[in-house]
PDB file of C-alpha atoms in Angstrom:
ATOM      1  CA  UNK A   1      44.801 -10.657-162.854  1.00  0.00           C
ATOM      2  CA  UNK A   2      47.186 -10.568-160.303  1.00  0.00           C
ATOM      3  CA  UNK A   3      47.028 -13.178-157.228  1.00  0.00           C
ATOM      4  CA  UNK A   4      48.787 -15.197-154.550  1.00  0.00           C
ATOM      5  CA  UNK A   5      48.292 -18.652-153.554  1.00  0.00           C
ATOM      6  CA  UNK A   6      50.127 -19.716-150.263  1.00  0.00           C
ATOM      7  CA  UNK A   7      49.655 -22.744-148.202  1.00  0.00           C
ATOM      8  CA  UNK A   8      47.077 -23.241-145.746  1.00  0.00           C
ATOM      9  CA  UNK A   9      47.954 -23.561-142.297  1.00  0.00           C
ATOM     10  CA  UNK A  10      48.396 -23.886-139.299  1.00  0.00           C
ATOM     11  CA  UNK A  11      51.883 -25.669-139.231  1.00  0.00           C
ATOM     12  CA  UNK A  12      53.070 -27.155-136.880  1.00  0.00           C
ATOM     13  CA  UNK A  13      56.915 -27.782-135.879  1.00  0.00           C
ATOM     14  CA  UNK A  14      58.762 -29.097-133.508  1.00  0.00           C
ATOM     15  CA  UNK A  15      62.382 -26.607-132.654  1.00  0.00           C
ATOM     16  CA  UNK A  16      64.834 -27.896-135.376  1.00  0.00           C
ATOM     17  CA  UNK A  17      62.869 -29.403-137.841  1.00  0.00           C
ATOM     18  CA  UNK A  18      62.718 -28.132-141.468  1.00  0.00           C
ATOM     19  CA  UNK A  19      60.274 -25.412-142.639  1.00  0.00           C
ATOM     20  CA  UNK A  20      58.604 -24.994-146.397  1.00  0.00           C
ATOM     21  CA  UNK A  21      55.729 -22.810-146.889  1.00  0.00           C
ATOM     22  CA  UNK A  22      54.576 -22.639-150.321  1.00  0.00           C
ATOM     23  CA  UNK A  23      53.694 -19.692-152.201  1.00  0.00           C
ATOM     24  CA  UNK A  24      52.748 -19.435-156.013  1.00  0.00           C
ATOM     25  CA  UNK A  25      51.526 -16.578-157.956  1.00  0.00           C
ATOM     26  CA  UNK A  26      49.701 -15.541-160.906  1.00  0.00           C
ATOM     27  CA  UNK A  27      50.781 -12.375-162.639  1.00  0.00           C
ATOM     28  CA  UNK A  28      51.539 -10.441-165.853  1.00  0.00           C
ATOM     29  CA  UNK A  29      54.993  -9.320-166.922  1.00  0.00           C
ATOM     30  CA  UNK A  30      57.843  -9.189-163.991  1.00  0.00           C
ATOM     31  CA  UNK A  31      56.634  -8.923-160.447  1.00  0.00           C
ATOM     32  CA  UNK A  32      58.835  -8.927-157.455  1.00  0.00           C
ATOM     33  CA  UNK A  33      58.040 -11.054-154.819  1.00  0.00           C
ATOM     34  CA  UNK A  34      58.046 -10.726-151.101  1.00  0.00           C
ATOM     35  CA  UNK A  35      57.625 -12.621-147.666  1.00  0.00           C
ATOM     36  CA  UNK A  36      56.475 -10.438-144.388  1.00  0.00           C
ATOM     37  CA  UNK A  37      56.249 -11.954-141.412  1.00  0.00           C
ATOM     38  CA  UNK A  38      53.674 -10.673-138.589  1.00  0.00           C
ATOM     39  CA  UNK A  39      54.441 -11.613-135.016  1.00  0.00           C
ATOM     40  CA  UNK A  40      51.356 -11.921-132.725  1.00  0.00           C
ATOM     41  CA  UNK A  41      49.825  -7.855-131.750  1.00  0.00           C
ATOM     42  CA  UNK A  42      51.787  -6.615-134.487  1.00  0.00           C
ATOM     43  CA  UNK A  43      52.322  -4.848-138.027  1.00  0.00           C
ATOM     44  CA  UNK A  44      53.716  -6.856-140.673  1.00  0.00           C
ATOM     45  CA  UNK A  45      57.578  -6.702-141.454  1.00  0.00           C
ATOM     46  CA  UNK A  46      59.382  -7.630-144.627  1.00  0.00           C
ATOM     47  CA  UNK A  47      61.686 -10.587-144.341  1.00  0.00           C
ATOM     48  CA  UNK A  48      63.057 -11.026-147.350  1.00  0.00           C
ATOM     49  CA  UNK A  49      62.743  -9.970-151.404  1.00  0.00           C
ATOM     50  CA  UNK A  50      63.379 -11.195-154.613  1.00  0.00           C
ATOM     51  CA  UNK A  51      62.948  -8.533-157.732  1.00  0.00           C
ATOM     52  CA  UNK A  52      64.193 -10.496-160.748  1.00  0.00           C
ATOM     53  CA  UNK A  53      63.822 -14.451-162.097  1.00  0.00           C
ATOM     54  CA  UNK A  54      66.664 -16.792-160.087  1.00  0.00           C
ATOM     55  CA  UNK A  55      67.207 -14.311-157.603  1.00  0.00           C
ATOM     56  CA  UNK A  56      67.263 -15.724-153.852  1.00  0.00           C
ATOM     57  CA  UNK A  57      66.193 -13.440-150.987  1.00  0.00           C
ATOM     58  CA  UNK A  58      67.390 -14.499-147.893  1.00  0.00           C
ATOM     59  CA  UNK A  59      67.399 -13.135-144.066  1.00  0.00           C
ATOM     60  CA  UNK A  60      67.693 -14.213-140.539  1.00  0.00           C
ATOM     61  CA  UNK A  61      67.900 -18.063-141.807  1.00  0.00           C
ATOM     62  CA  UNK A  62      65.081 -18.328-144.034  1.00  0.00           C
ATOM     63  CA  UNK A  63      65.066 -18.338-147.734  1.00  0.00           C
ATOM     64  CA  UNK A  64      63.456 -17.965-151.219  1.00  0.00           C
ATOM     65  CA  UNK A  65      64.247 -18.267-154.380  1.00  0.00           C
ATOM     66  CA  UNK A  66      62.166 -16.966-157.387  1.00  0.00           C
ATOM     67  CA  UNK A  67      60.954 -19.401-159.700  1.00  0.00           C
ATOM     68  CA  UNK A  68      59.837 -18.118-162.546  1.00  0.00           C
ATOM     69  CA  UNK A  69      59.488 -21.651-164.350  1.00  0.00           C
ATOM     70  CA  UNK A  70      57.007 -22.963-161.747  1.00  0.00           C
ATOM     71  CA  UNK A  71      55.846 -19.038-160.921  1.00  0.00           C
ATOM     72  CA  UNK A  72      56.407 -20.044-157.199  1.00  0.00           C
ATOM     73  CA  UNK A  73      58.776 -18.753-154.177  1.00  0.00           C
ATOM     74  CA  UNK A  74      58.619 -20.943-151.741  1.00  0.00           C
ATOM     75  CA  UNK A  75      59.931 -20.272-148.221  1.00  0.00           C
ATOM     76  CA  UNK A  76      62.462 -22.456-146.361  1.00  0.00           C
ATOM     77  CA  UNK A  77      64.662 -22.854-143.256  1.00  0.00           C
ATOM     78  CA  UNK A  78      66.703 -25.329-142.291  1.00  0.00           C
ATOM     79  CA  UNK A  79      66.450 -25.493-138.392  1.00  0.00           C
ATOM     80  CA  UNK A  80      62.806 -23.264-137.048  1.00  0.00           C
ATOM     81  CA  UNK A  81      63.050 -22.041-133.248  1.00  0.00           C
ATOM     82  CA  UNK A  82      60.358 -20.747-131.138  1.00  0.00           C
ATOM     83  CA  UNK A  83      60.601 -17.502-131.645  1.00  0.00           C
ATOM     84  CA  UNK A  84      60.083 -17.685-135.542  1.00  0.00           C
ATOM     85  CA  UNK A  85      56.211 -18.840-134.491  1.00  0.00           C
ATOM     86  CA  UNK A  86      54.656 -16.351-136.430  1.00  0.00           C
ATOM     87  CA  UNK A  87      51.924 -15.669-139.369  1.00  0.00           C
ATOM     88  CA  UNK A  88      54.113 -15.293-142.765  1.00  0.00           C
ATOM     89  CA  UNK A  89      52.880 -13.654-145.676  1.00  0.00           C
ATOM     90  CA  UNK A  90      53.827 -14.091-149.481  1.00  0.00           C
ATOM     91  CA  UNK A  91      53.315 -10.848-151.612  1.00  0.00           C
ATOM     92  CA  UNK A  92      53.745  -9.810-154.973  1.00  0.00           C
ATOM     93  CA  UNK A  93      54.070  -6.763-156.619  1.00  0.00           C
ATOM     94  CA  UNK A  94      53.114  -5.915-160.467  1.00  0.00           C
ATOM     95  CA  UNK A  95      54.452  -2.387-160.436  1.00  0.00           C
ATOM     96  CA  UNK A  96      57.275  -3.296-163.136  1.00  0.00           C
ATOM     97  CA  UNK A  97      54.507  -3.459-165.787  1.00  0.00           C
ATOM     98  CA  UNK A  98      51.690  -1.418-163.895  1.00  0.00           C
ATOM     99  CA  UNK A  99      52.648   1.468-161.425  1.00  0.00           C
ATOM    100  CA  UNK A 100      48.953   1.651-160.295  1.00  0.00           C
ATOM    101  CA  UNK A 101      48.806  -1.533-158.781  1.00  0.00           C
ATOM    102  CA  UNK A 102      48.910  -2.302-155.003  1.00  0.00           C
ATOM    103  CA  UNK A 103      51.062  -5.436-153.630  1.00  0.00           C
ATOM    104  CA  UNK A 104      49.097  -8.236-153.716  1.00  0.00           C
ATOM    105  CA  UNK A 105      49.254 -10.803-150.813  1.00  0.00           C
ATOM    106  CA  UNK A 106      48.529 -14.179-150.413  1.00  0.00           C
ATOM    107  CA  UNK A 107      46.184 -15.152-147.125  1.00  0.00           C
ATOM    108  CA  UNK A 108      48.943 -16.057-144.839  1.00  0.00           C
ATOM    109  CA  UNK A 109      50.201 -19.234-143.016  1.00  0.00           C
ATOM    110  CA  UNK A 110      49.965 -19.288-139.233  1.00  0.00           C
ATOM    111  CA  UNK A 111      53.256 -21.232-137.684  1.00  0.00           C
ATOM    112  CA  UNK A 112      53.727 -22.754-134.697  1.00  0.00           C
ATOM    113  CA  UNK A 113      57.409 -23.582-133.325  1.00  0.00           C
ATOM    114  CA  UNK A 114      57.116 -26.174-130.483  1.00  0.00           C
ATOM    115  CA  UNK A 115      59.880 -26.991-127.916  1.00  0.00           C
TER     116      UNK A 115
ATOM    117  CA  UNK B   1      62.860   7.627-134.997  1.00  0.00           C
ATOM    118  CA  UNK B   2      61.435   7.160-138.089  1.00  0.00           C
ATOM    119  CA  UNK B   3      58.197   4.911-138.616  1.00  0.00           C
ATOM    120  CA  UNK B   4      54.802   4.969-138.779  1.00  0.00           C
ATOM    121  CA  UNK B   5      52.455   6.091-135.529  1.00  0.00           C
ATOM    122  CA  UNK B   6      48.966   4.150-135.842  1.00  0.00           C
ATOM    123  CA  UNK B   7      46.376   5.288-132.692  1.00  0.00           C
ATOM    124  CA  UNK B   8      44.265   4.176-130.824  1.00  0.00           C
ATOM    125  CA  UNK B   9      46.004   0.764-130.601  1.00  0.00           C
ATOM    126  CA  UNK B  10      42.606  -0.534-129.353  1.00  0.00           C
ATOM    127  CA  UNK B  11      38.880   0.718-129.738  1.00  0.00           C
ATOM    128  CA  UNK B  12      35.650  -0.411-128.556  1.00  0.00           C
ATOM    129  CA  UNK B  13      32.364   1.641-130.272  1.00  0.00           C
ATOM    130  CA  UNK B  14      29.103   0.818-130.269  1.00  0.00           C
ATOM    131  CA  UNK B  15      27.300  -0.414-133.390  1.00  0.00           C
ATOM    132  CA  UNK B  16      25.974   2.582-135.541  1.00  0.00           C
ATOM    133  CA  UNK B  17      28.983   5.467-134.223  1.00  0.00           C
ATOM    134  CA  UNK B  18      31.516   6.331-136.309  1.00  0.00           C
ATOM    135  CA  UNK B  19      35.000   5.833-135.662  1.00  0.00           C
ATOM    136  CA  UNK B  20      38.062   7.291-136.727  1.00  0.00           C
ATOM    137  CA  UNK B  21      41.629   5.314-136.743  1.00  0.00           C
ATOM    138  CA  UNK B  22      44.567   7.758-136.713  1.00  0.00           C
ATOM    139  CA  UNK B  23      48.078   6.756-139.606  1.00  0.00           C
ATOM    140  CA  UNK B  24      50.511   8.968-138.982  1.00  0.00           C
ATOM    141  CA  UNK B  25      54.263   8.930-140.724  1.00  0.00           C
ATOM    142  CA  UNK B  26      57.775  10.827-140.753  1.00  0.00           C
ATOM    143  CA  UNK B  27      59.358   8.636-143.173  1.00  0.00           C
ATOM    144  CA  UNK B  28      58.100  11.097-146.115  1.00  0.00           C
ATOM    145  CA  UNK B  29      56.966   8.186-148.052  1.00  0.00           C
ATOM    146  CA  UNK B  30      54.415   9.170-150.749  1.00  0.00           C
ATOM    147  CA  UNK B  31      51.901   6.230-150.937  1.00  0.00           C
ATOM    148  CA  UNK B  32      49.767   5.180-148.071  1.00  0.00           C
ATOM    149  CA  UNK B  33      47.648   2.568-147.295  1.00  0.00           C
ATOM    150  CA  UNK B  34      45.122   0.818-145.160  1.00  0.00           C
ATOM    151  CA  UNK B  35      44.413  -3.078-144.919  1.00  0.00           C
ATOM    152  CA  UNK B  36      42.055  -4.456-142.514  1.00  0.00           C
ATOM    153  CA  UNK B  37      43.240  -8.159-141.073  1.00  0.00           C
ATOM    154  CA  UNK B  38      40.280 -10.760-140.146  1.00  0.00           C
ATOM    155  CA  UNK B  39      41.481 -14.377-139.244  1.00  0.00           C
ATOM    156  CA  UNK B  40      42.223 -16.782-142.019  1.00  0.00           C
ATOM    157  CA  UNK B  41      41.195 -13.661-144.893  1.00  0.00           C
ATOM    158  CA  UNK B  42      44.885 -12.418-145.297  1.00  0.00           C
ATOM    159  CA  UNK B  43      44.970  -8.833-145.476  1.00  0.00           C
ATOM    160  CA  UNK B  44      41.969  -6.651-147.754  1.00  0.00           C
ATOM    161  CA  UNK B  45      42.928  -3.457-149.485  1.00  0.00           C
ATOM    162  CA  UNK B  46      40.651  -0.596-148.006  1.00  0.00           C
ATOM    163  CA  UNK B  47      42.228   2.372-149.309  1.00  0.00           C
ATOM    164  CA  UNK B  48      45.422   4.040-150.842  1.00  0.00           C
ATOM    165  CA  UNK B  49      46.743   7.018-151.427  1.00  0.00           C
ATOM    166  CA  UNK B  50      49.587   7.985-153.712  1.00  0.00           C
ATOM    167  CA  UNK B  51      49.738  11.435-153.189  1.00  0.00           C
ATOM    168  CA  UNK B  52      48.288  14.319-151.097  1.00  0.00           C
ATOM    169  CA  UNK B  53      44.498  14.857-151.678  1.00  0.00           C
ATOM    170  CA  UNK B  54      44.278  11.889-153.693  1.00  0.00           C
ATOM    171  CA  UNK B  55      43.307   8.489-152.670  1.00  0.00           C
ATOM    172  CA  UNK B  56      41.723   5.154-154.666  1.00  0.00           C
ATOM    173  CA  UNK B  57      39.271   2.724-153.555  1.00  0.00           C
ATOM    174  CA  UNK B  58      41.088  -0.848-152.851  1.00  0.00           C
ATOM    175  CA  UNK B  59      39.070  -3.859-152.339  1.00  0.00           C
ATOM    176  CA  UNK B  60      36.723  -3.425-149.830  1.00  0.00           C
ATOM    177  CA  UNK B  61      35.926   0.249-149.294  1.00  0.00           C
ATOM    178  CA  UNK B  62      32.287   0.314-148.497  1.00  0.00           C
ATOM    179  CA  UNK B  63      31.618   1.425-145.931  1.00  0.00           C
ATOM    180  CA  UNK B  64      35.141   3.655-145.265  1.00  0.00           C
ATOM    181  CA  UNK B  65      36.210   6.876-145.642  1.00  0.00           C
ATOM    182  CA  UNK B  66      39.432   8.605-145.711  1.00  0.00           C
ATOM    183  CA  UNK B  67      41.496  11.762-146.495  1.00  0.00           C
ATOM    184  CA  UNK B  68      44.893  12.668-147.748  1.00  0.00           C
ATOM    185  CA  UNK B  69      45.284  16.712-146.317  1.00  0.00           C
ATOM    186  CA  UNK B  70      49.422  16.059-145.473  1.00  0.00           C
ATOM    187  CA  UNK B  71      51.765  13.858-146.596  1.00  0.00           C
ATOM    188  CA  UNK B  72      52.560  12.994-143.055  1.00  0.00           C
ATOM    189  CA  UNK B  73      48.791  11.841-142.247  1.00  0.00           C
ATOM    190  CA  UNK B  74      45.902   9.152-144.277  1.00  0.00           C
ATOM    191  CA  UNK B  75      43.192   8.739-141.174  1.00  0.00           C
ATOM    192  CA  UNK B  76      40.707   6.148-141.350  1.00  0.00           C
ATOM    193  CA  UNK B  77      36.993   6.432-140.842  1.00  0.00           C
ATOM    194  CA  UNK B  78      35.107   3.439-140.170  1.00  0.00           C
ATOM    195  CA  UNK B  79      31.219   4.372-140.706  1.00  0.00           C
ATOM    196  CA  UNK B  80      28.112   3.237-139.475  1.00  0.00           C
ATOM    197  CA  UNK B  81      27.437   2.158-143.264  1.00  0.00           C
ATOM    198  CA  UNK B  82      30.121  -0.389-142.444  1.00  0.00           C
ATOM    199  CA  UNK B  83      28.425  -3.890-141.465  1.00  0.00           C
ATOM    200  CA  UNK B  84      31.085  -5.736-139.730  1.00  0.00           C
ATOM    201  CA  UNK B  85      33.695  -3.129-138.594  1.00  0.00           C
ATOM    202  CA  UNK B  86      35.529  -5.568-135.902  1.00  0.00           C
ATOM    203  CA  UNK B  87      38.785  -6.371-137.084  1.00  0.00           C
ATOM    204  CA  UNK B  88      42.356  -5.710-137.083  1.00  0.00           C
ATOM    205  CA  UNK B  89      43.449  -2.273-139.030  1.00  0.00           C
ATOM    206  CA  UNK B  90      46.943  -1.915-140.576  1.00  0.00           C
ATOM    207  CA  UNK B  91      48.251   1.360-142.030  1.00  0.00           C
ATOM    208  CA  UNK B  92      51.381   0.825-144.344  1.00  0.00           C
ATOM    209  CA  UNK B  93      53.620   3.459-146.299  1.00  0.00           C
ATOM    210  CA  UNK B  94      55.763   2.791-149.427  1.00  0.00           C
ATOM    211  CA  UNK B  95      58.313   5.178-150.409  1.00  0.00           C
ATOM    212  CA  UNK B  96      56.791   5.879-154.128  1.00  0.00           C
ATOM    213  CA  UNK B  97      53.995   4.598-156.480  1.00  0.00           C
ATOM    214  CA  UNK B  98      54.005   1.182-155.253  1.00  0.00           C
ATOM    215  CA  UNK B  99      57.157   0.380-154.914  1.00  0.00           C
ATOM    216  CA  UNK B 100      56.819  -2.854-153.530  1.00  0.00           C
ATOM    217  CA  UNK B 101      58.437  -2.650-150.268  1.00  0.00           C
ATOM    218  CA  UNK B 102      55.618  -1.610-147.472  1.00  0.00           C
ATOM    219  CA  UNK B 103      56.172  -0.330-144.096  1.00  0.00           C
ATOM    220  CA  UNK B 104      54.185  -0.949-141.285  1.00  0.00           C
ATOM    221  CA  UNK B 105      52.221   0.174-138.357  1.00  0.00           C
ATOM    222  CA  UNK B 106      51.286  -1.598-135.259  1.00  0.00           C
ATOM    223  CA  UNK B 107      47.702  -1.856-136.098  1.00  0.00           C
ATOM    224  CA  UNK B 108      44.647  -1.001-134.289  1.00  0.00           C
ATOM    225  CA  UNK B 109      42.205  -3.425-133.045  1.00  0.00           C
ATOM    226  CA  UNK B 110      38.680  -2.448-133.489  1.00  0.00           C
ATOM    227  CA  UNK B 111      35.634  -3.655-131.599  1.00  0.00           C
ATOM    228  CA  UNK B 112      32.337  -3.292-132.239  1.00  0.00           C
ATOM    229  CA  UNK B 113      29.927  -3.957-129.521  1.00  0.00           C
TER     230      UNK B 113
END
């Protein structure tokens, strides 16, 4: 089936240091792959996509590039600030192969962005 | 503006009533959804809806009910059936059948006391 691994937080930062959250995923055929970020008392929002193999998605700073060698998408940015303390969410969805299928997300990763 | 309208934005019930969460939408997006949020479980599929007056069971269902009447419209009931209703309830909208990209609301917080 289809699923989402992503690491377990929280994470911890200090403002300026690097940021990787890893997210791996299990599917069949071609999924495209997602990252939504959910700021505390609110609704989830997509920060960035990737819908083919090699493709980076990329907004606000952070990054991900689809992997489908290692079947991972791993999220990065270079210098975290306070305000990207947040719960981020890695998401696939299957609907290249199967249009009756939900995205899929991964449990999330609680970050914390210390000054 | 377009977006999705998701009421009350907080609830408190007593155990055993029934309680209805309100999705509303003008972005004329076909599919609908509800997730419910509980700390460290991600989000859990309730229900979906691809079209009007049809709708799926997702994940976790028991104990829910919905309807699909309007496009514009997917309300949520929680039911006494339900054994742990207290969480966070999210409402999203993609533009067709699953799509990928989902839209948000602001979620309503349910608590059961």
């Amino acid at each position: 089936g289809n699923s989402v691994t992503q690491m377990e937080g929280p994470v911890t930062l200090s403002e300026e240091a690097f940021l990787t959250i890893n997210c791996t995923y299990t599917a069949t055929g071609y999924p495209s792959l997602f990252w939504y970020v959910q700021y505390p008392g609110e609704g989830l929002q997509l920060l960035l996509k990737a819908t083919k193999a090699d493709d980076k998605g990329s907004n606000k700073g952070f990054e991900a590039t689809y992997r489908k060698e290692t079947t991972s998408f791993h999220l990065e940015k270079g210098s975290v600030q306070v305000s990207d303390s947040a719960v981020y969410f890695c998401a696939l969805s299957p609907y290249r192969n199967s249009g009756n299928t939900p995205l899929v997300f991964g449990k999330g990763t609680r970050l914390s962005v210390i000054a | 503006d377009g977006g999705i309208t998701q009421s009350p934005k907080y609830l408190f019930r007593k155990e055993g009533q029934n309680v209805t969460l309100s999705c509303e939408q003008n972005l004329n997006h076909d599919a609908m959804y509800w997730y419910r949020q509980d700390p460290g479980q991600g989000l859990r599929l309730i229900y979906y809806s691809q079209i009007v007056n049809d709708f799926q069971k997702g994940d976790i269902a028991e104990g829910y009910s919905v309807s699909r009447e309007k496009k514009e419209s997917f309300p949520l009931t929680v039911t006494s059936a339900q054994k742990n209703p207290t969480a966070f309830y999210l409402c999203a909208t993609t533009e067709g059948r699953h799509t990928g990209e989902l839209f948000f609301g602001e979620g309503s917080r349910l608590t059961v006391l």
